[in-house]
PDB file of C-alpha atoms in Angstrom:
ATOM      1  CA  SER A  23       0.558   0.019   0.315  1.00  0.00           C
ATOM      2  CA  VAL A  24       1.337   3.929  -1.084  1.00  0.00           C
ATOM      3  CA  ALA A  25       1.197   5.909   2.127  1.00  0.00           C
ATOM      4  CA  ILE A  26      -1.703   9.237   1.606  1.00  0.00           C
ATOM      5  CA  SER A  27       1.177  12.642   2.222  1.00  0.00           C
ATOM      6  CA  GLY A  28      -1.846  15.617   2.011  1.00  0.00           C
ATOM      7  CA  ILE A  29      -5.992  15.773   1.065  1.00  0.00           C
ATOM      8  CA  HIS A  30      -7.170  18.588   1.107  1.00  0.00           C
ATOM      9  CA  TRP A  31     -11.181  19.745   0.438  1.00  0.00           C
ATOM     10  CA  TYR A  32     -12.404  22.243  -0.969  1.00  0.00           C
ATOM     11  CA  SER A  33     -14.396  24.281   1.657  1.00  0.00           C
ATOM     12  CA  GLY A  34     -16.484  27.055  -0.643  1.00  0.00           C
ATOM     13  CA  PHE A  35     -19.852  26.352  -2.851  1.00  0.00           C
ATOM     14  CA  VAL A  36     -18.732  23.704  -5.387  1.00  0.00           C
ATOM     15  CA  GLY A  37     -21.625  23.938  -6.860  1.00  0.00           C
ATOM     16  CA  PRO A  38     -25.186  22.293  -7.264  1.00  0.00           C
ATOM     17  CA  ASP A  39     -24.992  18.483  -7.243  1.00  0.00           C
ATOM     18  CA  ASN A  40     -21.400  18.422  -6.663  1.00  0.00           C
ATOM     19  CA  GLN A  41     -20.174  18.714  -9.834  1.00  0.00           C
ATOM     20  CA  ILE A  42     -17.315  20.947  -9.445  1.00  0.00           C
ATOM     21  CA  PRO A  43     -13.996  18.923  -8.143  1.00  0.00           C
ATOM     22  CA  ALA A  44     -13.497  19.960  -4.713  1.00  0.00           C
ATOM     23  CA  LEU A  45     -11.581  16.676  -2.429  1.00  0.00           C
ATOM     24  CA  CYS A  46      -8.052  16.497  -3.034  1.00  0.00           C
ATOM     25  CA  VAL A  47      -6.353  13.680  -2.051  1.00  0.00           C
ATOM     26  CA  GLY A  48      -2.451  12.782  -2.407  1.00  0.00           C
ATOM     27  CA  PHE A  49       0.185  10.495  -2.177  1.00  0.00           C
ATOM     28  CA  GLU A  50       3.948   9.790  -1.368  1.00  0.00           C
ATOM     29  CA  ASN A  51       4.792   8.123  -5.703  1.00  0.00           C
ATOM     30  CA  GLY A  52       3.273  11.099  -6.387  1.00  0.00           C
ATOM     31  CA  ARG A  53      -0.465  10.495  -8.104  1.00  0.00           C
ATOM     32  CA  VAL A  54      -3.191  12.656  -7.174  1.00  0.00           C
ATOM     33  CA  GLN A  55      -6.245  11.987  -7.805  1.00  0.00           C
ATOM     34  CA  ILE A  56      -9.246  14.901  -8.363  1.00  0.00           C
ATOM     35  CA  MET A  57     -12.544  13.830  -6.258  1.00  0.00           C
ATOM     36  CA  ARG A  58     -16.451  15.611  -6.907  1.00  0.00           C
ATOM     37  CA  SER A  59     -17.195  13.787  -3.729  1.00  0.00           C
ATOM     38  CA  ASP A  60     -16.256  11.144  -1.543  1.00  0.00           C
ATOM     39  CA  SER A  61     -18.522   8.956  -3.850  1.00  0.00           C
ATOM     40  CA  ASP A  62     -16.954  10.039  -7.471  1.00  0.00           C
ATOM     41  CA  ASP A  63     -16.477   7.398  -9.418  1.00  0.00           C
ATOM     42  CA  LYS A  64     -14.058   8.916 -11.641  1.00  0.00           C
ATOM     43  CA  PRO A  65     -11.927  10.481 -10.376  1.00  0.00           C
ATOM     44  CA  VAL A  66      -8.997  13.310 -11.916  1.00  0.00           C
ATOM     45  CA  LEU A  67      -5.682  10.974 -11.635  1.00  0.00           C
ATOM     46  CA  ILE A  68      -2.512  12.728 -12.376  1.00  0.00           C
ATOM     47  CA  ASP A  69       1.229  11.173 -12.230  1.00  0.00           C
ATOM     48  CA  THR A  70       3.241  14.675 -10.455  1.00  0.00           C
ATOM     49  CA  GLN A  71       6.191  12.208 -11.323  1.00  0.00           C
ATOM     50  CA  LEU A  72       7.283  13.875  -7.242  1.00  0.00           C
ATOM     51  CA  ARG A  73       8.026  11.986  -3.926  1.00  0.00           C
ATOM     52  CA  CYS A  74       4.542  14.086  -2.877  1.00  0.00           C
ATOM     53  CA  THR A  75       5.022  16.014   0.534  1.00  0.00           C
ATOM     54  CA  GLY A  76       1.922  17.190   0.887  1.00  0.00           C
ATOM     55  CA  LEU A  77      -0.950  19.486  -1.219  1.00  0.00           C
ATOM     56  CA  ARG A  78      -3.340  22.626  -1.289  1.00  0.00           C
ATOM     57  CA  TRP A  79      -5.934  23.732  -3.057  1.00  0.00           C
ATOM     58  CA  ASP A  80      -6.223  28.094  -3.784  1.00  0.00           C
ATOM     59  CA  PRO A  81      -8.812  29.842  -2.040  1.00  0.00           C
ATOM     60  CA  ASN A  82     -11.855  29.937  -5.557  1.00  0.00           C
ATOM     61  CA  GLY A  83     -10.717  26.635  -5.688  1.00  0.00           C
ATOM     62  CA  THR A  84      -9.428  27.045  -9.180  1.00  0.00           C
ATOM     63  CA  THR A  85      -6.247  25.534  -8.940  1.00  0.00           C
ATOM     64  CA  VAL A  86      -4.617  22.502  -6.729  1.00  0.00           C
ATOM     65  CA  ALA A  87      -0.724  22.812  -5.933  1.00  0.00           C
ATOM     66  CA  VAL A  88       1.546  19.880  -5.283  1.00  0.00           C
ATOM     67  CA  ALA A  89       4.291  20.107  -3.372  1.00  0.00           C
ATOM     68  CA  GLY A  90       7.620  17.116  -3.658  1.00  0.00           C
ATOM     69  CA  MET A  91      10.586  16.444  -3.950  1.00  0.00           C
ATOM     70  CA  GLN A  92      11.858  15.214  -7.462  1.00  0.00           C
ATOM     71  CA  THR A  93      14.965  13.092  -8.235  1.00  0.00           C
ATOM     72  CA  GLN A  94      17.569  14.964 -10.365  1.00  0.00           C
ATOM     73  CA  GLN A  95      20.228  12.707 -12.024  1.00  0.00           C
ATOM     74  CA  GLN A  96      23.781  13.874 -12.227  1.00  0.00           C
ATOM     75  CA  ALA A  97      26.038  14.703 -15.271  1.00  0.00           C
ATOM     76  CA  GLY A  98      29.013  13.230 -13.345  1.00  0.00           C
ATOM     77  CA  PRO A  99      29.693   9.393 -11.089  1.00  0.00           C
ATOM     78  CA  GLY A 100      27.840  11.354  -7.969  1.00  0.00           C
ATOM     79  CA  PRO A 101      25.076  10.431  -6.859  1.00  0.00           C
ATOM     80  CA  ASP A 102      21.040  11.453  -7.709  1.00  0.00           C
ATOM     81  CA  ARG A 103      20.443  14.424  -6.424  1.00  0.00           C
ATOM     82  CA  GLU A 104      16.059  15.673  -5.189  1.00  0.00           C
ATOM     83  CA  VAL A 105      15.416  19.004  -5.761  1.00  0.00           C
ATOM     84  CA  GLY A 106      11.639  20.813  -4.323  1.00  0.00           C
ATOM     85  CA  VAL A 107       9.061  21.130  -7.287  1.00  0.00           C
ATOM     86  CA  VAL A 108       5.944  22.236  -6.959  1.00  0.00           C
ATOM     87  CA  GLN A 109       3.583  21.520  -9.712  1.00  0.00           C
ATOM     88  CA  PHE A 110      -0.262  23.282 -10.305  1.00  0.00           C
ATOM     89  CA  TYR A 111      -3.040  21.684 -12.266  1.00  0.00           C
ATOM     90  CA  ALA A 112      -6.911  22.521 -12.766  1.00  0.00           C
ATOM     91  CA  PRO A 113      -9.301  20.837 -11.648  1.00  0.00           C
ATOM     92  CA  THR A 114      -9.898  19.099 -14.242  1.00  0.00           C
ATOM     93  CA  GLY A 115      -6.114  17.578 -14.319  1.00  0.00           C
ATOM     94  CA  GLN A 116      -4.202  20.640 -16.699  1.00  0.00           C
ATOM     95  CA  HIS A 117      -1.224  21.186 -15.695  1.00  0.00           C
ATOM     96  CA  LEU A 118      -0.623  24.397 -15.160  1.00  0.00           C
ATOM     97  CA  ARG A 119       2.500  25.221 -13.690  1.00  0.00           C
ATOM     98  CA  THR A 120       5.934  23.931 -12.118  1.00  0.00           C
ATOM     99  CA  LEU A 121       7.837  25.991  -9.717  1.00  0.00           C
ATOM    100  CA  ARG A 122      11.281  24.833  -8.513  1.00  0.00           C
ATOM    101  CA  VAL A 123      12.435  25.613  -4.799  1.00  0.00           C
ATOM    102  CA  PRO A 124      15.980  26.042  -3.719  1.00  0.00           C
ATOM    103  CA  GLY A 125      16.836  23.519  -0.584  1.00  0.00           C
ATOM    104  CA  SER A 126      16.987  19.075   0.219  1.00  0.00           C
ATOM    105  CA  ASN A 127      13.399  19.440   1.534  1.00  0.00           C
ATOM    106  CA  LEU A 128      10.635  20.881   0.797  1.00  0.00           C
ATOM    107  CA  ARG A 129       7.646  19.770   3.480  1.00  0.00           C
ATOM    108  CA  CYS A 130       4.196  21.699   2.802  1.00  0.00           C
ATOM    109  CA  ILE A 131       2.611  24.879   1.196  1.00  0.00           C
ATOM    110  CA  SER A 132       0.333  27.446   2.334  1.00  0.00           C
ATOM    111  CA  TRP A 133      -1.892  29.976   0.141  1.00  0.00           C
ATOM    112  CA  GLU A 134      -2.348  33.321   1.227  1.00  0.00           C
ATOM    113  CA  GLY A 135      -6.105  34.997   1.267  1.00  0.00           C
ATOM    114  CA  ASN A 136      -6.543  36.490  -1.601  1.00  0.00           C
ATOM    115  CA  GLY A 137      -4.525  33.312  -3.807  1.00  0.00           C
ATOM    116  CA  LEU A 138      -2.008  35.791  -5.198  1.00  0.00           C
ATOM    117  CA  ARG A 139       1.175  34.512  -3.299  1.00  0.00           C
ATOM    118  CA  LEU A 140       2.268  31.273  -1.888  1.00  0.00           C
ATOM    119  CA  ALA A 141       4.176  30.780   1.447  1.00  0.00           C
ATOM    120  CA  LEU A 142       6.850  26.961   1.320  1.00  0.00           C
ATOM    121  CA  ALA A 143       8.764  25.959   4.290  1.00  0.00           C
ATOM    122  CA  VAL A 144      11.791  24.401   3.215  1.00  0.00           C
ATOM    123  CA  ASP A 145      14.333  23.360   5.811  1.00  0.00           C
ATOM    124  CA  SER A 146      14.411  25.811   8.079  1.00  0.00           C
ATOM    125  CA  HIS A 147      13.722  28.192   5.562  1.00  0.00           C
ATOM    126  CA  ILE A 148       9.972  30.112   4.938  1.00  0.00           C
ATOM    127  CA  PHE A 149       9.804  30.929   1.080  1.00  0.00           C
ATOM    128  CA  PHE A 150       7.704  33.614  -0.281  1.00  0.00           C
ATOM    129  CA  ALA A 151       6.378  32.550  -4.336  1.00  0.00           C
ATOM    130  CA  ASN A 152       4.293  35.457  -6.090  1.00  0.00           C
ATOM    131  CA  ILE A 153       1.273  33.767  -7.793  1.00  0.00           C
ATOM    132  CA  ARG A 154       0.648  36.172 -10.974  1.00  0.00           C
ATOM    133  CA  PRO A 155      -3.139  34.125 -12.224  1.00  0.00           C
ATOM    134  CA  ASP A 156      -3.943  33.428 -15.685  1.00  0.00           C
ATOM    135  CA  TYR A 157      -6.344  36.165 -16.223  1.00  0.00           C
ATOM    136  CA  LEU A 158      -9.477  36.194 -18.862  1.00  0.00           C
ATOM    137  CA  TRP A 159      -9.468  39.650 -20.494  1.00  0.00           C
ATOM    138  CA  GLY A 160      -9.178  41.758 -23.528  1.00  0.00           C
ATOM    139  CA  TYR A 161      -9.382  45.527 -24.299  1.00  0.00           C
ATOM    140  CA  PHE A 162     -10.956  46.844 -27.116  1.00  0.00           C
ATOM    141  CA  SER A 163     -12.903  50.239 -28.978  1.00  0.00           C
ATOM    142  CA  HIS A 164     -11.447  51.685 -25.017  1.00  0.00           C
ATOM    143  CA  THR A 165     -13.534  49.472 -23.726  1.00  0.00           C
ATOM    144  CA  LEU A 166     -12.181  46.646 -20.927  1.00  0.00           C
ATOM    145  CA  VAL A 167     -13.929  43.470 -21.123  1.00  0.00           C
ATOM    146  CA  TYR A 168     -13.158  40.856 -18.181  1.00  0.00           C
ATOM    147  CA  ALA A 169     -14.233  37.238 -17.084  1.00  0.00           C
ATOM    148  CA  VAL A 170     -15.218  36.407 -13.317  1.00  0.00           C
ATOM    149  CA  LEU A 171     -15.970  32.247 -12.009  1.00  0.00           C
ATOM    150  CA  LYS A 172     -18.764  33.593 -10.016  1.00  0.00           C
ATOM    151  CA  LYS A 173     -18.600  29.489  -8.471  1.00  0.00           C
ATOM    152  CA  GLU A 174     -22.604  30.405  -6.807  1.00  0.00           C
ATOM    153  CA  ARG A 175     -24.290  30.318  -9.689  1.00  0.00           C
ATOM    154  CA  SER A 176     -21.565  27.792 -11.611  1.00  0.00           C
ATOM    155  CA  GLU A 177     -20.657  30.214 -14.494  1.00  0.00           C
ATOM    156  CA  HIS A 178     -18.825  33.592 -15.692  1.00  0.00           C
ATOM    157  CA  MET A 179     -19.392  37.191 -15.028  1.00  0.00           C
ATOM    158  CA  VAL A 180     -18.195  38.738 -18.207  1.00  0.00           C
ATOM    159  CA  VAL A 181     -18.528  42.287 -18.264  1.00  0.00           C
ATOM    160  CA  PHE A 182     -17.365  44.885 -21.153  1.00  0.00           C
ATOM    161  CA  TRP A 183     -16.491  48.292 -19.104  1.00  0.00           C
ATOM    162  CA  ASP A 184     -16.500  51.089 -21.725  1.00  0.00           C
ATOM    163  CA  THR A 185     -13.819  53.816 -20.230  1.00  0.00           C
ATOM    164  CA  GLN A 186     -14.765  56.483 -21.502  1.00  0.00           C
ATOM    165  CA  SER A 187     -18.459  56.873 -20.273  1.00  0.00           C
ATOM    166  CA  ASP A 188     -17.383  54.009 -17.350  1.00  0.00           C
ATOM    167  CA  GLU A 189     -20.775  52.365 -17.852  1.00  0.00           C
ATOM    168  CA  LYS A 190     -21.604  48.306 -17.949  1.00  0.00           C
ATOM    169  CA  TYR A 191     -22.400  45.186 -19.152  1.00  0.00           C
ATOM    170  CA  THR A 192     -22.715  42.386 -18.063  1.00  0.00           C
ATOM    171  CA  LYS A 193     -23.568  39.272 -19.120  1.00  0.00           C
ATOM    172  CA  TYR A 194     -23.317  35.399 -18.196  1.00  0.00           C
ATOM    173  CA  ILE A 195     -21.823  32.789 -19.826  1.00  0.00           C
ATOM    174  CA  LYS A 196     -21.161  29.117 -18.192  1.00  0.00           C
ATOM    175  CA  HIS A 197     -17.335  27.907 -19.004  1.00  0.00           C
ATOM    176  CA  VAL A 198     -15.597  30.781 -20.875  1.00  0.00           C
ATOM    177  CA  THR A 199     -11.734  29.599 -21.624  1.00  0.00           C
ATOM    178  CA  HIS A 200     -11.183  32.438 -23.547  1.00  0.00           C
ATOM    179  CA  ILE A 201     -10.562  35.953 -24.295  1.00  0.00           C
ATOM    180  CA  ARG A 202      -9.770  36.980 -27.573  1.00  0.00           C
ATOM    181  CA  SER A 203      -9.845  40.629 -28.748  1.00  0.00           C
ATOM    182  CA  SER A 204      -9.542  42.780 -31.724  1.00  0.00           C
ATOM    183  CA  ASP A 205      -9.383  46.701 -32.628  1.00  0.00           C
ATOM    184  CA  GLU A 206     -13.322  46.560 -32.170  1.00  0.00           C
ATOM    185  CA  PHE A 207     -14.309  43.077 -31.592  1.00  0.00           C
ATOM    186  CA  CYS A 208     -13.813  40.285 -28.998  1.00  0.00           C
ATOM    187  CA  VAL A 209     -13.877  36.950 -29.000  1.00  0.00           C
ATOM    188  CA  LEU A 210     -15.205  34.682 -25.985  1.00  0.00           C
ATOM    189  CA  VAL A 211     -14.575  30.830 -26.240  1.00  0.00           C
ATOM    190  CA  THR A 212     -16.788  28.987 -24.287  1.00  0.00           C
ATOM    191  CA  LYS A 213     -17.230  24.638 -24.169  1.00  0.00           C
ATOM    192  CA  ALA A 214     -20.907  24.078 -25.061  1.00  0.00           C
ATOM    193  CA  ASP A 215     -22.765  23.430 -22.216  1.00  0.00           C
ATOM    194  CA  ASP A 216     -23.999  19.253 -22.501  1.00  0.00           C
ATOM    195  CA  SER A 217     -22.861  15.921 -23.515  1.00  0.00           C
ATOM    196  CA  SER A 218     -21.622  17.527 -27.047  1.00  0.00           C
ATOM    197  CA  GLY A 219     -17.901  18.127 -26.243  1.00  0.00           C
ATOM    198  CA  GLN A 220     -17.481  20.956 -28.604  1.00  0.00           C
ATOM    199  CA  TYR A 221     -16.758  24.572 -27.616  1.00  0.00           C
ATOM    200  CA  ILE A 222     -18.776  27.623 -28.961  1.00  0.00           C
ATOM    201  CA  ILE A 223     -16.871  30.846 -30.712  1.00  0.00           C
ATOM    202  CA  ILE A 224     -19.036  33.927 -30.101  1.00  0.00           C
ATOM    203  CA  VAL A 225     -17.591  37.576 -31.623  1.00  0.00           C
ATOM    204  CA  CYS A 226     -18.784  40.737 -29.159  1.00  0.00           C
ATOM    205  CA  ASN A 227     -19.283  44.186 -30.292  1.00  0.00           C
ATOM    206  CA  ASP A 228     -18.317  46.275 -26.955  1.00  0.00           C
ATOM    207  CA  ILE A 229     -21.514  46.286 -25.424  1.00  0.00           C
ATOM    208  CA  GLY A 230     -21.487  42.245 -25.266  1.00  0.00           C
ATOM    209  CA  SER A 231     -23.746  42.072 -27.632  1.00  0.00           C
ATOM    210  CA  PRO A 232     -22.282  38.476 -29.872  1.00  0.00           C
ATOM    211  CA  VAL A 233     -22.046  39.913 -32.890  1.00  0.00           C
ATOM    212  CA  ASP A 234     -21.520  35.537 -34.717  1.00  0.00           C
ATOM    213  CA  SER A 235     -20.728  32.746 -33.753  1.00  0.00           C
ATOM    214  CA  LYS A 236     -19.494  29.411 -34.462  1.00  0.00           C
ATOM    215  CA  TYR A 237     -19.150  26.276 -33.552  1.00  0.00           C
ATOM    216  CA  LEU A 238     -16.423  24.024 -32.689  1.00  0.00           C
ATOM    217  CA  HIS A 239     -15.583  20.513 -31.762  1.00  0.00           C
ATOM    218  CA  ILE A 240     -12.274  20.183 -31.265  1.00  0.00           C
ATOM    219  CA  GLU A 241     -10.647  21.758 -28.237  1.00  0.00           C
ATOM    220  CA  PRO A 242      -9.114  25.308 -28.068  1.00  0.00           C
ATOM    221  CA  ILE A 243      -6.230  25.489 -25.914  1.00  0.00           C
ATOM    222  CA  HIS A 244      -4.588  28.504 -28.390  1.00  0.00           C
ATOM    223  CA  VAL A 245      -6.488  31.057 -29.174  1.00  0.00           C
ATOM    224  CA  SER A 246      -5.814  34.835 -31.770  1.00  0.00           C
ATOM    225  CA  MET A 247      -7.692  37.085 -33.141  1.00  0.00           C
ATOM    226  CA  THR A 248      -7.193  39.516 -35.712  1.00  0.00           C
ATOM    227  CA  ASN A 249      -8.940  42.249 -37.352  1.00  0.00           C
ATOM    228  CA  SER A 250     -10.390  39.605 -39.633  1.00  0.00           C
ATOM    229  CA  HIS A 251      -9.766  36.047 -38.063  1.00  0.00           C
ATOM    230  CA  VAL A 252      -9.715  34.364 -35.436  1.00  0.00           C
ATOM    231  CA  ILE A 253      -7.129  31.540 -35.107  1.00  0.00           C
ATOM    232  CA  ILE A 254      -7.615  28.436 -32.785  1.00  0.00           C
ATOM    233  CA  ALA A 255      -5.296  25.933 -31.862  1.00  0.00           C
ATOM    234  CA  SER A 256      -5.729  22.749 -30.606  1.00  0.00           C
ATOM    235  CA  GLU A 257      -2.783  19.874 -29.637  1.00  0.00           C
ATOM    236  CA  ASP A 258      -2.334  19.430 -33.505  1.00  0.00           C
ATOM    237  CA  VAL A 259      -5.082  21.171 -36.022  1.00  0.00           C
ATOM    238  CA  VAL A 260      -4.857  24.609 -36.929  1.00  0.00           C
ATOM    239  CA  TYR A 261      -8.737  25.995 -37.150  1.00  0.00           C
ATOM    240  CA  ILE A 262      -8.943  29.737 -39.219  1.00  0.00           C
ATOM    241  CA  TRP A 263     -12.235  31.480 -39.238  1.00  0.00           C
ATOM    242  CA  MET A 264     -12.655  34.203 -41.208  1.00  0.00           C
ATOM    243  CA  TYR A 265     -14.947  36.457 -39.567  1.00  0.00           C
ATOM    244  CA  ARG A 266     -15.402  39.877 -41.588  1.00  0.00           C
ATOM    245  CA  ASN A 267     -14.409  38.679 -45.146  1.00  0.00           C
ATOM    246  CA  SER A 268     -14.500  42.252 -46.161  1.00  0.00           C
ATOM    247  CA  VAL A 269     -10.632  43.445 -44.310  1.00  0.00           C
ATOM    248  CA  THR A 270      -8.346  43.743 -47.487  1.00  0.00           C
ATOM    249  CA  LYS A 271      -6.452  40.907 -48.119  1.00  0.00           C
ATOM    250  CA  HIS A 272      -2.566  40.546 -48.119  1.00  0.00           C
ATOM    251  CA  SER A 273      -1.129  37.610 -49.223  1.00  0.00           C
ATOM    252  CA  GLY A 274       2.709  39.263 -48.854  1.00  0.00           C
ATOM    253  CA  GLY A 275       4.010  36.119 -50.884  1.00  0.00           C
ATOM    254  CA  HIS A 276       4.964  34.797 -47.221  1.00  0.00           C
ATOM    255  CA  SER A 277       3.665  31.257 -48.401  1.00  0.00           C
ATOM    256  CA  GLU A 278       0.896  29.795 -50.605  1.00  0.00           C
ATOM    257  CA  LEU A 279      -1.495  28.449 -47.912  1.00  0.00           C
ATOM    258  CA  ALA A 280      -3.092  32.844 -48.468  1.00  0.00           C
ATOM    259  CA  GLY A 281      -3.705  32.031 -52.021  1.00  0.00           C
ATOM    260  CA  MET A 282      -5.763  29.083 -50.706  1.00  0.00           C
ATOM    261  CA  LEU A 283      -7.362  31.019 -48.187  1.00  0.00           C
ATOM    262  CA  GLY A 284      -8.331  33.773 -49.996  1.00  0.00           C
ATOM    263  CA  GLY A 285      -8.807  31.452 -53.742  1.00  0.00           C
ATOM    264  CA  ASN A 286     -12.599  30.836 -52.829  1.00  0.00           C
ATOM    265  CA  LYS A 287     -14.416  33.530 -50.468  1.00  0.00           C
ATOM    266  CA  ARG A 288     -17.687  31.996 -49.133  1.00  0.00           C
ATOM    267  CA  ARG A 289     -14.522  29.541 -47.129  1.00  0.00           C
ATOM    268  CA  THR A 290     -14.664  31.094 -44.128  1.00  0.00           C
ATOM    269  CA  GLU A 291     -13.575  28.169 -41.844  1.00  0.00           C
ATOM    270  CA  MET A 292     -10.827  26.181 -42.498  1.00  0.00           C
ATOM    271  CA  MET A 293      -9.012  23.640 -40.736  1.00  0.00           C
ATOM    272  CA  PHE A 294      -5.680  21.400 -40.885  1.00  0.00           C
ATOM    273  CA  HIS A 295      -3.140  19.606 -39.840  1.00  0.00           C
ATOM    274  CA  ILE A 296      -0.280  20.696 -38.357  1.00  0.00           C
ATOM    275  CA  ASP A 297       2.010  18.310 -39.948  1.00  0.00           C
ATOM    276  CA  GLU A 298       0.569  18.603 -43.208  1.00  0.00           C
ATOM    277  CA  SER A 299       2.042  19.675 -46.134  1.00  0.00           C
ATOM    278  CA  PHE A 300       0.937  22.323 -48.667  1.00  0.00           C
ATOM    279  CA  ALA A 301       1.068  22.268 -52.662  1.00  0.00           C
ATOM    280  CA  PRO A 302      -0.500  24.854 -54.614  1.00  0.00           C
ATOM    281  CA  GLY A 303      -4.344  23.549 -54.342  1.00  0.00           C
ATOM    282  CA  THR A 304      -4.093  21.501 -51.474  1.00  0.00           C
ATOM    283  CA  GLY A 305      -3.518  20.867 -47.935  1.00  0.00           C
ATOM    284  CA  LEU A 306      -6.642  22.864 -45.929  1.00  0.00           C
ATOM    285  CA  HIS A 307      -9.882  21.637 -45.051  1.00  0.00           C
ATOM    286  CA  ASP A 308     -13.551  22.990 -45.425  1.00  0.00           C
ATOM    287  CA  LYS A 309     -14.201  22.861 -41.393  1.00  0.00           C
ATOM    288  CA  GLU A 310     -17.290  19.932 -42.301  1.00  0.00           C
ATOM    289  CA  GLY A 311     -14.852  18.316 -44.048  1.00  0.00           C
ATOM    290  CA  PHE A 312     -12.003  18.395 -42.178  1.00  0.00           C
ATOM    291  CA  VAL A 313     -11.195  14.620 -39.860  1.00  0.00           C
ATOM    292  CA  PRO A 314      -8.552  15.259 -36.862  1.00  0.00           C
ATOM    293  CA  PRO A 315      -6.152  12.065 -36.428  1.00  0.00           C
ATOM    294  CA  VAL A 316      -6.513   9.659 -34.447  1.00  0.00           C
ATOM    295  CA  ALA A 317      -3.085   9.562 -32.606  1.00  0.00           C
ATOM    296  CA  PRO A 318      -1.627  12.273 -30.395  1.00  0.00           C
ATOM    297  CA  ALA A 319       0.564  15.103 -31.899  1.00  0.00           C
ATOM    298  CA  GLN A 320       4.928  13.873 -31.890  1.00  0.00           C
ATOM    299  CA  ASP A 321       5.593  17.267 -31.740  1.00  0.00           C
ATOM    300  CA  PRO A 322       2.244  19.575 -30.191  1.00  0.00           C
ATOM    301  CA  ILE A 323       1.970  23.007 -30.696  1.00  0.00           C
ATOM    302  CA  ALA A 324       3.268  25.240 -27.817  1.00  0.00           C
ATOM    303  CA  CYS A 325       1.319  28.498 -28.993  1.00  0.00           C
ATOM    304  CA  ILE A 326       0.041  31.380 -31.703  1.00  0.00           C
ATOM    305  CA  ALA A 327       0.631  34.547 -32.743  1.00  0.00           C
ATOM    306  CA  ALA A 328      -0.761  36.397 -34.823  1.00  0.00           C
ATOM    307  CA  THR A 329      -0.999  39.509 -36.925  1.00  0.00           C
ATOM    308  CA  GLU A 330      -3.370  40.742 -39.684  1.00  0.00           C
ATOM    309  CA  GLN A 331      -1.285  39.570 -43.033  1.00  0.00           C
ATOM    310  CA  CYS A 332       0.428  36.141 -41.111  1.00  0.00           C
ATOM    311  CA  PHE A 333       0.578  33.816 -38.963  1.00  0.00           C
ATOM    312  CA  LEU A 334       2.696  31.710 -36.425  1.00  0.00           C
ATOM    313  CA  VAL A 335       2.639  27.944 -35.192  1.00  0.00           C
ATOM    314  CA  ALA A 336       5.370  27.279 -32.834  1.00  0.00           C
ATOM    315  CA  ARG A 337       5.944  23.781 -31.480  1.00  0.00           C
ATOM    316  CA  GLU A 338       7.569  21.888 -28.159  1.00  0.00           C
ATOM    317  CA  SER A 339      10.228  20.892 -29.979  1.00  0.00           C
ATOM    318  CA  GLY A 340      11.708  24.854 -31.171  1.00  0.00           C
ATOM    319  CA  VAL A 341      10.315  24.607 -34.413  1.00  0.00           C
ATOM    320  CA  VAL A 342       8.017  27.670 -36.060  1.00  0.00           C
ATOM    321  CA  GLN A 343       5.642  27.009 -38.768  1.00  0.00           C
ATOM    322  CA  ARG A 344       4.691  30.817 -40.745  1.00  0.00           C
ATOM    323  CA  TYR A 345       1.810  30.715 -42.300  1.00  0.00           C
ATOM    324  CA  SER A 346       0.601  33.909 -44.103  1.00  0.00           C
ATOM    325  CA  LEU A 347      -3.322  35.178 -44.080  1.00  0.00           C
ATOM    326  CA  PRO A 348      -5.486  36.842 -46.946  1.00  0.00           C
TER     327      PRO A 348
END
């Protein structure tokens, strides 16, 4: 049997019918399970690769920090050494960040009340780590748009604040995952509130009114927005939505993808696999006809960025691929 090294039950609001993960149990071998209740028969299972010494939910219940020691192999003939590490996970099990801590024995951790600092007991010392959350926000047309999770309602409060008139428009939307903005619009990415597993992409104006929306069947891990396109990527698939056809098209001669994107103005939604090679007239697929790959990517997408002329896709190996936009 494996000894339990930490257990923490989030004390805040967990929604109706215990649908929000709240009970976290860690074992000395580094395995962690996150459960919605003590009778959850489908917990989230995580292998942290640590000798776990403790774990704690943040005050908002949106991040669990797992502390422990990790064995590091030495380059020379000397023995391996252990280093202190804190791994941060979302309630769904998604790995968020890794924090390495100096010292020989990381024993326990504790969150500050506002969730912006973490205290770590290392040997005979106390270390303090500043936490910078990944806020959901954007700025466009003198309007600040931001989303705050309201756990008592199990949904996000999305606020559109006109910084010139000081007027605020509030919307309540479930499962907001990303917010990005261009000069005149913003895009909200949300998860559909059903069992379909689809995501909804909503383009809004500066008072929060939806201008257009699309459904997407890949997980939107990375999102970027320009004045004419919304570009979304999973680990290995890129989705391009030309939400404004009136924007001047720039080919610039970067890549033949520009010709394929702009060759047919009716093709406002396109998808392709990151490993596909483009020859003239081939490579891109209409969204409805695209079949996502079954095998996981060997070199996943790490991040994306876009301008009016092109977009970049960076992969975990360090390779950066550039594509032109029409």
